[in-house]
């Protein structure tokens, strides 16, 4: 399943968003234009839906409360709304629609509560809160049905979809020094638990994924010959090992703490693409990768998607990533500053971009100049 | 076709700033910019840009670079097809710095040098960038010299904040109409834009 439309109102720096989404969707925009904030919509839904978590209340609290989430530009209307449409493919009619509205009580305990929670299956609305029970007991509106196993039977698919959203912002330093961390952060956003995740994957699945990754690394990393997963004899901890051709056969094995940043990021990226078929959020995958490799990420994602239908949202600043001629203008969301907050549109919604794309220009050429801060070079002029 | 909003194609960020100022001075604007990878890149893309100009006006600024070259031949050299009416291809003779220098009074003030130092006919210089650096080297202001001039022994042709400091000048002080009085190639660019705008 995938998200084929996202609508939000008053979420962080977005007064409103209403965009369709493809299997592969690139998010481009200047710094602080809200790319991470958009990805956070899906992490937020995941946090609500995660059964062992604290549901809506915790998801909001972890983000500093409604006052932090609500768009500052929204003066009169204090309600946050998130609506997503889920379908089997980008073109298909939505199988599910899920919508919530959130507010904070103006007085008293200033609790976070739902203004609505609605679910449609196909054309039929199967949930419409506040319902009669909610009206009798307003405290019920502090929890979504999505987070309650007893209440979400009829739309368990949605709950499971959101639960399995994965966010990848692999920070090589954290992975490298995973041993020195006490446990890992919740949901492992930065990849410290990455090696554990590989370790938990069993037998054939593990080796087939690793051999695909090895194949890619042999192309991307000079002299890398082999990639192996091992457990340390003494500590029992999981490790990755790579053999480089310029060393003596037995001495040439290196562990992940010696891999380059780029190698680690590529491994994390490839593993994530192969790992599941749920929504994957990739934060700036180009970081510390060589431009030549970055240029291959877009087709790589596409080909991996053929094996696992994993929808991927990719935030990026990279010209190289967007030089691929096969990127469709509808696969690119452009973030631009508007009078109040940020506006998000498809690249193909801009007349100029459409004309350029139709005349042989790549998305990188046609779109990225729009995301350059107005009059670049000013930064260098600061005294 | 909308005639006062164009796609601006440039070699680098400094030409972008100049291009935007030039457009603004004739009450036009850029909906989008393109290029930033030097002259060879624009040249490579010229035929696609020409096709684009059928639907969307394109204002392209490039440097003549060679003082012996001829601006009107340059386009024929670049483009095998006939140029579309929407392609406004303008060549800065001899470099974008010529256009910048052409506003003599403002530049002299900005660089803190006497106005006599700034040439009267910048289009006739063989190397405008070099000339601008020579002028900057006698600046009374240390920060100007420090930003614009390469350090001794440096392999760079210009100083560490050359583009951004000149960009600041273009944004804040430079007036294309005043500059056009000393630069015929800029004057032609302005009138080409006006002619196009008025259709
Ligand atoms: N509630 C809010 N209302 C308005 N703006 C917000 C809100 N919360 C965060 N922001 C703004 O969002 C920006 C950060 O966006 P972010 O997603 O990190 O950008 P990017 O990932 O594109 O660099 C900051 O400028 C911050 O001020
Ligand atoms: Mg970000």
Coordinates of C-alpha atoms and ligand atoms in Angstrom, one line a residue:
Chain A
X1 CA 0.0 0.0 0.0
X2 CA 1.1 3.6 -0.5
X3 CA 0.1 7.2 0.1
X4 CA -1.3 8.6 -3.0
X5 CA -2.5 11.9 -1.6
X6 CA -1.6 14.0 1.3
X7 CA -3.6 16.9 2.7
X8 CA -2.6 19.0 5.7
X9 CA -3.8 22.1 7.4
X10 CA -1.7 24.2 9.8
X11 CA 1.0 21.6 10.2
X12 CA 4.2 23.4 11.3
X13 CA 5.2 25.8 8.5
X14 CA 2.5 24.7 6.1
X15 CA -0.8 26.6 6.2
X16 CA -2.1 24.0 3.7
X17 CA -0.8 21.2 1.6
X18 CA -2.8 19.1 -0.9
X19 CA -0.6 17.0 -3.2
X20 CA -0.8 13.7 -5.0
X21 CA 2.1 11.3 -4.4
X22 CA 3.9 8.8 -6.6
X23 CA 5.8 5.6 -5.6
X24 CA 9.0 7.7 -5.7
X25 CA 8.6 11.3 -4.6
X26 CA 11.4 13.8 -4.3
X27 CA 11.1 16.7 -1.9
X28 CA 13.2 19.8 -2.9
X29 CA 13.4 23.2 -1.4
X30 CA 15.6 25.7 0.3
X31 CA 16.9 25.1 3.8
X32 CA 14.3 25.3 6.5
X33 CA 11.5 25.2 3.9
X34 CA 9.9 22.2 5.7
X35 CA 11.1 19.1 3.9
X36 CA 11.8 17.4 7.2
X37 CA 8.5 18.8 8.6
X38 CA 6.6 17.1 5.8
X39 CA 8.4 13.8 6.4
X40 CA 7.4 14.3 10.0
X41 CA 3.7 14.1 9.2
X42 CA 4.2 10.4 8.5
X43 CA 6.4 9.8 11.5
X44 CA 3.7 11.5 13.5
X45 CA 1.1 9.1 12.2
X46 CA 3.4 6.2 12.9
X47 CA 3.9 7.4 16.4
X48 CA 0.1 7.6 16.9
X49 CA -0.5 4.2 15.4
X50 CA 2.4 2.4 17.3
X51 CA 0.5 0.2 19.7
X52 CA 3.1 0.1 22.5
X53 CA 3.5 3.9 22.3
X54 CA 1.4 6.5 24.0
X55 CA -0.7 7.2 20.9
X56 CA -1.8 10.7 20.1
X57 CA -0.9 12.2 23.4
X58 CA 2.6 11.0 23.3
X59 CA 3.1 11.8 19.6
X60 CA 2.1 15.4 20.3
X61 CA 4.0 15.7 23.6
X62 CA 7.2 14.3 22.0
X63 CA 7.0 17.2 19.6
X64 CA 6.6 19.8 22.2
X65 CA 2.8 20.1 22.2
X66 CA 0.2 21.4 19.9
X67 CA 1.6 24.9 20.2
X68 CA 4.8 23.8 18.5
X69 CA 3.0 21.8 15.8
X70 CA 0.4 24.3 14.9
X71 CA 1.3 26.6 12.1
X72 CA 2.4 30.0 13.4
X73 CA 0.7 31.7 10.5
X74 CA -2.6 30.2 11.6
X75 CA -3.9 33.0 13.8
X76 CA -7.7 32.5 13.8
X77 CA -7.9 28.8 13.1
X78 CA -6.1 26.7 15.7
X79 CA -7.0 23.3 14.3
X80 CA -4.4 21.0 12.7
X81 CA -5.7 18.6 10.1
X82 CA -4.0 15.6 8.5
X83 CA -5.6 13.5 5.8
X84 CA -4.0 10.8 3.8
X85 CA -5.3 8.6 1.0
X86 CA -4.0 5.1 0.7
X87 CA -4.1 3.0 -2.4
X88 CA -2.4 0.1 -4.1
X89 CA -0.8 2.4 -6.7
X90 CA -0.5 6.0 -7.5
X91 CA -3.2 5.9 -10.1
X92 CA -5.6 3.7 -8.3
X93 CA -8.7 5.1 -6.5
X94 CA -7.9 5.3 -2.7
X95 CA -8.8 2.2 -0.8
X96 CA -8.6 4.0 2.5
X97 CA -8.9 7.6 3.6
X98 CA -7.9 8.6 7.1
X99 CA -8.3 12.1 8.5
X100 CA -7.8 13.6 11.9
X101 CA -8.2 17.1 13.3
X102 CA -6.3 18.1 16.5
X103 CA -6.7 21.0 18.9
X104 CA -5.6 22.0 22.3
X105 CA -8.2 23.0 24.9
X106 CA -8.2 26.7 25.3
X107 CA -8.8 26.5 29.1
X108 CA -8.5 24.2 32.0
X109 CA -6.1 21.3 31.6
X110 CA -5.2 22.4 28.0
X111 CA -5.4 18.9 26.9
X112 CA -4.8 17.8 23.3
X113 CA -8.0 16.5 21.8
X114 CA -9.4 15.3 18.5
X115 CA -11.8 17.6 16.6
X116 CA -12.5 14.7 14.3
X117 CA -11.3 11.3 13.3
X118 CA -12.7 9.9 10.1
X119 CA -12.1 6.8 8.0
X120 CA -13.4 5.9 4.6
X121 CA -13.1 2.5 3.0
X122 CA -13.5 3.1 -0.7
X123 CA -16.5 5.4 -0.9
X124 CA -18.0 4.3 2.5
X125 CA -17.3 6.3 5.6
X126 CA -16.8 3.7 8.4
X127 CA -15.8 6.0 11.2
X128 CA -17.0 9.5 12.0
X129 CA -16.0 10.9 15.3
X130 CA -17.0 12.6 17.5
X131 CA -19.6 9.9 17.8
X132 CA -22.4 9.5 20.3
X133 CA -20.1 8.0 22.9
X134 CA -17.6 10.8 22.5
X135 CA -20.3 13.3 23.1
X136 CA -21.1 11.7 26.5
X137 CA -17.5 11.4 27.5
X138 CA -15.3 14.0 26.1
X139 CA -12.1 12.5 27.5
X140 CA -12.4 9.8 24.8
X141 CA -11.4 12.4 22.3
X142 CA -7.9 12.4 23.8
X143 CA -7.2 9.1 22.0
X144 CA -7.6 8.1 18.4
X145 CA -9.2 4.8 17.5
X146 CA -6.2 4.3 15.3
X147 CA -4.0 3.7 18.4
X148 CA -6.5 1.3 20.1
X149 CA -6.5 -2.3 19.0
X150 CA -10.0 -2.7 20.2
X151 CA -11.3 0.2 18.2
X152 CA -9.4 -0.2 14.9
X153 CA -10.5 -3.7 13.8
X154 CA -12.3 -2.3 10.9
X155 CA -9.3 -0.4 9.6
X156 CA -6.4 -2.4 11.0
X157 CA -4.7 -2.1 7.6
X158 CA -4.3 1.6 8.0
X159 CA -2.9 1.1 11.5
X160 CA -0.4 -1.4 10.3
X161 CA 0.6 0.7 7.3
X162 CA 1.4 3.7 9.6
X163 CA 3.2 1.5 12.1
X164 CA 5.6 0.3 9.6
X165 CA 6.7 3.7 8.3
X166 CA 10.5 3.8 8.3
X167 CA 12.5 7.0 8.6
X168 CA 16.1 6.8 7.5
X169 CA 18.6 9.5 8.3
X170 CA 21.6 7.4 8.7
X171 CA 24.4 9.1 10.6
X172 CA 27.5 7.1 10.1
X173 CA 29.1 8.3 13.3
X174 CA 26.3 6.8 15.4
X175 CA 26.3 3.5 13.6
X176 CA 30.1 3.3 13.9
X177 CA 30.0 3.8 17.6
X178 CA 26.9 1.8 18.2
X179 CA 28.7 -0.2 20.8
X180 CA 29.2 2.8 23.0
X181 CA 25.5 3.7 23.0
X182 CA 23.2 2.6 25.8
X183 CA 20.4 1.1 23.8
X184 CA 19.1 3.0 20.8
X185 CA 16.8 5.9 20.3
X186 CA 13.1 5.2 19.8
X187 CA 12.4 3.9 16.4
X188 CA 16.1 4.0 15.7
X189 CA 15.9 7.2 13.6
X190 CA 19.6 7.5 13.0
X191 CA 20.5 3.9 12.5
X192 CA 22.3 2.9 15.7
X193 CA 20.2 -0.3 15.8
X194 CA 20.8 -0.9 12.2
X195 CA 23.2 -3.8 12.8
X196 CA 20.7 -5.4 15.1
X197 CA 18.1 -5.1 12.4
X198 CA 20.4 -7.0 10.0
X199 CA 21.1 -9.6 12.7
X200 CA 17.4 -10.2 13.3
X201 CA 16.8 -11.0 9.7
X202 CA 17.1 -14.7 9.2
X203 CA 18.9 -17.0 6.8
X204 CA 18.1 -16.7 3.2
X205 CA 16.5 -13.3 3.4
X206 CA 19.6 -11.9 5.1
X207 CA 22.1 -13.4 2.7
X208 CA 20.1 -12.5 -0.4
X209 CA 19.9 -8.9 0.7
X210 CA 23.5 -8.7 1.6
X211 CA 24.6 -10.2 -1.7
X212 CA 22.6 -7.5 -3.6
X213 CA 24.2 -4.9 -1.4
X214 CA 27.6 -6.4 -2.0
X215 CA 27.0 -6.3 -5.7
X216 CA 26.2 -2.6 -5.5
X217 CA 29.1 -1.8 -3.3
X218 CA 31.5 -3.5 -5.7
X219 CA 30.5 -1.0 -8.2
X220 CA 30.4 2.0 -5.9
X221 CA 33.3 1.5 -3.6
X222 CA 36.8 1.1 -5.2
X223 CA 38.5 -2.1 -4.2
X224 CA 35.7 -3.5 -2.1
X225 CA 35.4 -7.2 -3.0
X226 CA 33.2 -8.8 -0.4
X227 CA 30.7 -7.9 2.3
X228 CA 30.0 -10.3 5.2
X229 CA 27.9 -10.2 8.2
X230 CA 29.4 -11.8 11.4
X231 CA 28.9 -12.0 15.1
X232 CA 31.9 -11.2 17.3
X233 CA 33.1 -14.4 19.0
X234 CA 33.7 -12.7 22.3
X235 CA 31.0 -10.1 22.7
X236 CA 28.3 -11.7 20.4
X237 CA 27.7 -8.3 18.8
X238 CA 26.7 -8.1 15.2
X239 CA 29.2 -6.6 12.7
X240 CA 29.6 -6.0 9.0
X241 CA 33.0 -6.9 7.4
X242 CA 34.3 -6.0 4.1
X243 CA 37.3 -7.3 2.2
X244 CA 39.4 -4.9 0.1
X245 CA 41.5 -6.2 -2.7
X246 CA 44.6 -4.2 -2.0
X247 CA 45.3 -6.0 1.3
X248 CA 46.6 -9.4 2.0
X249 CA 43.6 -11.9 1.9
X250 CA 43.5 -12.6 5.6
X251 CA 44.4 -9.2 6.9
X252 CA 42.2 -7.4 4.5
X253 CA 38.9 -7.6 6.4
X254 CA 37.7 -4.4 7.9
X255 CA 34.8 -3.8 10.2
X256 CA 32.1 -1.2 9.9
X257 CA 33.8 1.2 12.2
X258 CA 36.5 1.6 9.5
X259 CA 34.1 1.9 6.6
X260 CA 33.9 5.3 5.0
X261 CA 30.8 7.5 5.7
X262 CA 29.7 7.0 2.1
X263 CA 30.0 3.2 2.3
X264 CA 28.0 3.1 5.5
X265 CA 25.2 5.3 4.1
X266 CA 25.0 3.3 1.0
X267 CA 24.7 0.1 2.9
X268 CA 22.0 1.6 5.1
X269 CA 20.1 2.9 2.1
X270 CA 20.2 -0.3 0.2
X271 CA 19.2 -2.4 3.2
X272 CA 16.2 -0.1 3.8
X273 CA 15.1 -0.3 0.3
X274 CA 15.2 -4.1 0.5
X275 CA 13.8 -4.4 4.0
X276 CA 10.1 -4.0 3.7
X277 CA 7.3 -2.8 1.5
X278 CA 6.1 0.0 3.7
X279 CA 6.6 3.7 3.3
X280 CA 10.3 4.7 3.5
X281 CA 11.3 8.3 4.4
X282 CA 14.8 9.1 3.2
X283 CA 16.5 12.2 4.5
X284 CA 19.1 13.7 2.1
X285 CA 20.6 10.4 0.9
X286 CA 23.2 12.3 -1.1
X287 CA 25.2 13.2 2.0
X288 CA 28.8 12.0 1.9
X289 CA 28.2 10.1 -1.3
X290 CA 30.3 10.7 -4.4
X291 CA 28.4 12.7 -7.1
X292 CA 28.7 9.9 -9.5
X293 CA 26.9 7.5 -7.1
X294 CA 24.3 10.1 -6.2
X295 CA 23.4 10.3 -9.9
X296 CA 22.5 6.6 -9.8
X297 CA 20.3 6.8 -6.7
X298 CA 17.1 7.7 -8.5
X299 CA 17.3 4.7 -10.9
X300 CA 18.5 2.5 -8.1
X301 CA 15.4 3.4 -6.0
X302 CA 13.2 2.7 -9.0
X303 CA 14.7 -0.7 -9.7
X304 CA 14.6 -1.7 -6.0
X305 CA 10.9 -0.7 -6.1
X306 CA 10.3 -3.3 -8.7
X307 CA 11.3 -6.0 -6.3
X308 CA 9.6 -4.5 -3.2
X309 CA 6.9 -2.1 -3.8
X310 CA 8.2 0.3 -1.3
X311 CA 7.1 3.9 -1.6
X312 CA 10.0 6.2 -1.0
X313 CA 9.9 9.9 -0.1
X314 CA 13.3 11.5 -0.6
X315 CA 14.3 14.9 0.6
X316 CA 17.3 16.2 -1.3
X317 CA 19.4 19.2 -2.3
X318 CA 21.3 17.4 -4.8
X319 CA 21.6 18.4 -8.4
X320 CA 23.3 15.2 -9.2
X321 CA 20.4 13.1 -7.8
X322 CA 18.0 15.0 -10.0
X323 CA 20.0 14.9 -13.3
X324 CA 18.5 11.5 -14.2
X325 CA 16.4 12.0 -17.3
X326 CA 13.8 9.6 -16.3
X327 CA 12.5 11.6 -13.3
X328 CA 8.9 12.7 -13.9
X329 CA 7.9 16.3 -12.9
X330 CA 5.1 14.8 -11.0
X331 CA 7.6 12.9 -8.8
X332 CA 9.0 16.1 -7.4
X333 CA 7.5 18.3 -4.7
X334 CA 8.8 21.8 -4.7
X335 CA 8.8 23.8 -1.5
X336 CA 8.7 27.5 -1.8
X337 CA 8.3 30.4 0.6
X338 CA 4.9 32.0 0.3
X339 CA 3.6 35.0 2.1
X340 CA 2.7 33.0 5.1
X341 CA 4.6 29.7 5.6
X342 CA 5.6 27.4 2.9
X343 CA 3.7 26.2 -0.2
X344 CA 4.2 22.7 -1.6
X345 CA 3.5 22.1 -5.3
X346 CA 4.4 19.5 -7.9
X347 CA 7.2 20.5 -10.2
X348 CA 4.9 19.9 -13.1
X349 CA 2.4 22.4 -11.7
X350 CA 4.8 25.2 -12.7
X351 CA 4.4 26.3 -16.4
X352 CA 8.1 27.1 -16.8
X353 CA 9.2 23.8 -15.4
X354 CA 6.8 21.9 -17.7
X355 CA 8.1 23.7 -20.7
X356 CA 11.7 23.0 -19.8
X357 CA 11.0 19.4 -19.1
X358 CA 9.2 19.1 -22.4
X359 CA 12.3 20.5 -24.2
X360 CA 14.9 18.2 -23.0
X361 CA 15.9 19.6 -19.6
X362 CA 16.2 17.4 -16.5
X363 CA 14.3 18.0 -13.3
X364 CA 17.6 19.1 -11.7
X365 CA 18.1 21.8 -14.3
X366 CA 14.5 22.9 -14.4
X367 CA 13.6 22.8 -10.7
X368 CA 16.7 23.3 -8.5
X369 CA 17.3 26.9 -9.5
X370 CA 13.8 27.7 -8.1
X371 CA 14.9 26.4 -4.7
X372 CA 18.1 28.4 -4.5
X373 CA 17.6 31.1 -2.0
X374 CA 16.8 34.4 -3.7
X375 CA 20.1 36.1 -4.7
X376 CA 22.5 33.4 -3.7
X377 CA 25.9 35.0 -3.0
X378 CA 24.5 37.2 -0.3
X379 CA 25.7 34.8 2.4
X380 CA 29.2 35.4 1.2
X381 CA 28.7 39.1 1.4
X382 CA 28.0 39.1 5.2
X383 CA 30.6 41.1 7.0
Chain B
X1 CA 2.9 34.6 -24.9
X2 CA 3.6 36.7 -21.8
X3 CA 6.3 39.1 -22.8
X4 CA 7.6 40.6 -19.6
X5 CA 8.4 37.5 -17.7
X6 CA 11.3 35.4 -19.0
X7 CA 13.5 32.4 -18.2
X8 CA 17.0 33.8 -17.4
X9 CA 19.9 31.7 -18.5
X10 CA 23.3 32.7 -17.1
X11 CA 26.8 31.4 -16.6
X12 CA 27.1 32.0 -12.9
X13 CA 25.6 33.7 -9.9
X14 CA 27.1 37.1 -10.6
X15 CA 25.6 37.1 -14.1
X16 CA 22.3 36.1 -12.5
X17 CA 22.3 39.2 -10.3
X18 CA 23.2 41.4 -13.3
X19 CA 20.5 39.8 -15.4
X20 CA 17.9 40.4 -12.8
X21 CA 18.9 44.0 -12.4
X22 CA 18.8 44.5 -16.2
X23 CA 15.4 42.9 -16.4
X24 CA 14.0 45.0 -13.5
X25 CA 15.3 48.2 -15.2
X26 CA 13.0 47.6 -18.2
X27 CA 10.1 46.5 -16.0
X28 CA 10.6 42.8 -16.7
X29 CA 11.4 39.9 -14.5
X30 CA 12.7 36.3 -14.4
X31 CA 10.2 33.6 -13.4
X32 CA 13.0 31.1 -13.3
X33 CA 16.8 30.9 -13.7
X34 CA 18.9 28.4 -15.5
X35 CA 22.6 27.5 -16.0
X36 CA 25.2 28.3 -13.4
X37 CA 27.7 25.9 -14.9
X38 CA 29.7 28.3 -17.1
X39 CA 29.7 29.0 -20.8
X40 CA 30.2 25.6 -22.3
X41 CA 27.1 24.3 -20.5
X42 CA 24.9 27.0 -21.9
X43 CA 26.3 26.3 -25.3
X44 CA 25.5 22.7 -24.9
X45 CA 21.9 23.5 -24.0
X46 CA 21.3 26.3 -26.6
X47 CA 19.2 24.2 -28.9
X48 CA 16.9 23.1 -26.1
X49 CA 16.7 26.6 -24.9
X50 CA 15.8 27.8 -28.4
X51 CA 13.0 25.2 -28.5
X52 CA 11.9 26.4 -25.0
X53 CA 11.7 29.9 -26.4
X54 CA 8.8 28.9 -28.6
X55 CA 6.6 28.9 -25.5
X56 CA 8.5 30.8 -22.9
X57 CA 10.8 33.8 -23.6
X58 CA 14.4 33.1 -22.8
X59 CA 16.9 35.8 -21.9
X60 CA 20.4 34.4 -22.2
X61 CA 23.4 36.3 -21.2
X62 CA 26.9 35.1 -22.0
X63 CA 30.4 36.5 -22.2
X64 CA 32.0 37.1 -25.5
X65 CA 35.3 36.3 -23.7
X66 CA 37.5 36.7 -26.8
X67 CA 38.1 40.3 -27.6
X68 CA 38.5 39.6 -31.2
X69 CA 35.2 37.7 -31.4
X70 CA 32.1 39.2 -32.9
X71 CA 28.9 39.2 -30.8
X72 CA 26.6 38.8 -33.7
X73 CA 28.5 35.8 -35.1
X74 CA 28.5 34.1 -31.7
X75 CA 24.9 33.0 -31.9
X76 CA 25.2 31.6 -35.4
X77 CA 28.3 29.8 -34.1
X78 CA 26.3 28.3 -31.2
X79 CA 23.0 27.5 -32.9
X80 CA 22.5 25.8 -36.1
X81 CA 18.7 26.4 -36.2
X82 CA 17.4 29.9 -36.7
X83 CA 16.9 31.6 -33.3
X84 CA 13.2 31.8 -32.2
X85 CA 11.8 35.3 -31.7
X86 CA 11.5 34.5 -28.0
X87 CA 15.2 33.8 -27.6
X88 CA 16.8 37.0 -26.4
X89 CA 20.4 36.1 -26.7
X90 CA 22.7 38.9 -25.5
X91 CA 26.5 38.9 -25.3
X92 CA 28.3 40.9 -22.8
X93 CA 31.3 42.5 -24.6
X94 CA 33.7 41.4 -23.5
X95 CA 32.7 40.0 -20.1
X96 CA 29.9 40.6 -17.5
X97 CA 32.5 42.7 -15.7
X98 CA 32.4 45.2 -18.6
X99 CA 28.7 45.8 -17.9
X100 CA 29.4 46.1 -14.2
X101 CA 32.3 48.6 -14.7
X102 CA 30.2 50.7 -17.1
X103 CA 28.5 52.4 -14.2
X104 CA 31.7 54.2 -13.5
X105 CA 30.7 56.6 -10.7
X106 CA 29.0 54.0 -8.6
X107 CA 31.8 51.4 -9.0
X108 CA 34.4 53.9 -8.1
X109 CA 32.5 54.8 -4.9
X110 CA 32.0 51.1 -4.1
X111 CA 35.6 50.2 -4.6
X112 CA 36.9 53.3 -2.9
X113 CA 39.0 54.4 -5.9
X114 CA 39.0 57.6 -7.9
X115 CA 36.7 57.6 -10.9
X116 CA 39.5 58.2 -13.4
X117 CA 40.7 54.7 -12.7
X118 CA 37.5 53.2 -14.2
X119 CA 37.7 53.0 -18.0
X120 CA 35.3 54.9 -20.1
X121 CA 34.9 52.2 -22.7
X122 CA 34.7 49.0 -20.9
X123 CA 33.5 47.1 -24.0
X124 CA 36.8 47.7 -25.6
X125 CA 38.9 46.1 -22.9
X126 CA 40.7 42.9 -23.8
X127 CA 40.2 41.4 -20.3
X128 CA 37.6 43.1 -18.2
X129 CA 37.9 40.9 -15.2
X130 CA 41.6 41.6 -15.0
X131 CA 41.0 45.3 -15.3
X132 CA 38.5 45.2 -12.5
X133 CA 41.0 43.4 -10.3
X134 CA 43.6 46.0 -11.2
X135 CA 41.3 48.8 -10.1
X136 CA 40.4 46.9 -6.9
X137 CA 44.1 46.5 -6.1
X138 CA 44.4 50.3 -5.5
X139 CA 41.3 50.5 -3.4
X140 CA 41.6 52.6 -0.2
X141 CA 39.6 49.9 1.6
X142 CA 41.4 46.9 2.8
X143 CA 38.3 44.7 3.0
X144 CA 37.6 45.4 -0.7
X145 CA 41.1 44.3 -1.7
X146 CA 40.9 41.3 0.6
X147 CA 37.7 40.1 -0.8
X148 CA 38.3 40.7 -4.5
X149 CA 42.0 39.9 -5.0
X150 CA 43.5 36.5 -4.9
X151 CA 46.1 36.0 -2.3
X152 CA 49.7 36.1 -3.4
X153 CA 50.6 32.7 -5.0
X154 CA 47.0 31.6 -5.1
X155 CA 45.9 29.4 -8.0
X156 CA 42.5 31.2 -8.0
X157 CA 42.0 34.0 -10.5
X158 CA 39.9 36.0 -8.2
X159 CA 39.7 36.7 -4.5
X160 CA 37.8 34.6 -1.9
X161 CA 34.6 36.7 -2.0
X162 CA 34.7 38.2 -5.5
X163 CA 31.3 37.1 -6.7
X164 CA 29.4 37.9 -3.6
X165 CA 31.0 41.3 -3.1
X166 CA 30.4 42.3 -6.7
X167 CA 26.9 40.8 -6.4
X168 CA 26.2 43.1 -3.5
X169 CA 27.4 46.1 -5.6
X170 CA 25.1 45.1 -8.5
X171 CA 22.1 44.6 -6.1
X172 CA 22.5 47.8 -4.2
X173 CA 24.3 50.4 -6.3
X174 CA 24.5 49.4 -10.0
X175 CA 22.1 51.1 -12.4
X176 CA 21.8 49.4 -15.8
X177 CA 20.5 52.6 -17.5
X178 CA 23.5 54.6 -16.3
X179 CA 25.9 51.8 -17.2
X180 CA 24.4 51.6 -20.7
X181 CA 25.8 55.0 -21.4
X182 CA 29.3 53.6 -21.4
X183 CA 28.6 50.1 -22.7
X184 CA 27.1 49.7 -26.1
X185 CA 26.6 46.0 -25.7
X186 CA 24.5 46.6 -22.6
X187 CA 22.6 49.4 -24.3
X188 CA 21.8 46.9 -27.1
X189 CA 20.7 44.3 -24.6
X190 CA 18.3 46.8 -22.9
X191 CA 16.8 47.9 -26.2
X192 CA 16.4 44.2 -27.4
X193 CA 14.5 43.5 -24.2
X194 CA 12.3 46.6 -24.6
X195 CA 11.6 45.7 -28.2
X196 CA 10.6 42.2 -27.3
X197 CA 8.5 43.4 -24.3
X198 CA 6.5 45.7 -26.5
X199 CA 6.0 43.0 -29.0
Ligands
LIG1 N1 4.6 25.5 14.1 C1 5.4 26.1 13.1 N2 4.9 27.1 12.5 C2 5.7 27.7 11.5 N3 6.9 27.3 11.2 C3 7.4 26.3 11.8 C4 6.7 25.6 12.8 N4 7.5 24.6 13.3 C5 8.6 24.6 12.6 N5 8.6 25.7 11.7 C6 9.7 26.1 10.8 O1 10.1 25.0 10.0 C7 11.4 25.3 9.6 C8 12.2 24.0 9.6 O2 11.8 23.2 8.6 P1 12.6 21.8 8.2 O3 11.5 20.8 7.9 O4 13.6 21.4 9.3 O5 13.3 22.3 6.9 P2 14.2 21.5 5.8 O6 14.1 20.1 6.2 O7 13.5 21.8 4.5 O8 15.5 22.2 5.9 C9 12.0 26.3 10.6 O9 12.3 27.4 9.9 C10 10.9 26.5 11.6 O10 10.9 27.8 12.0
LIG2 MG1 15.8 18.9 6.9

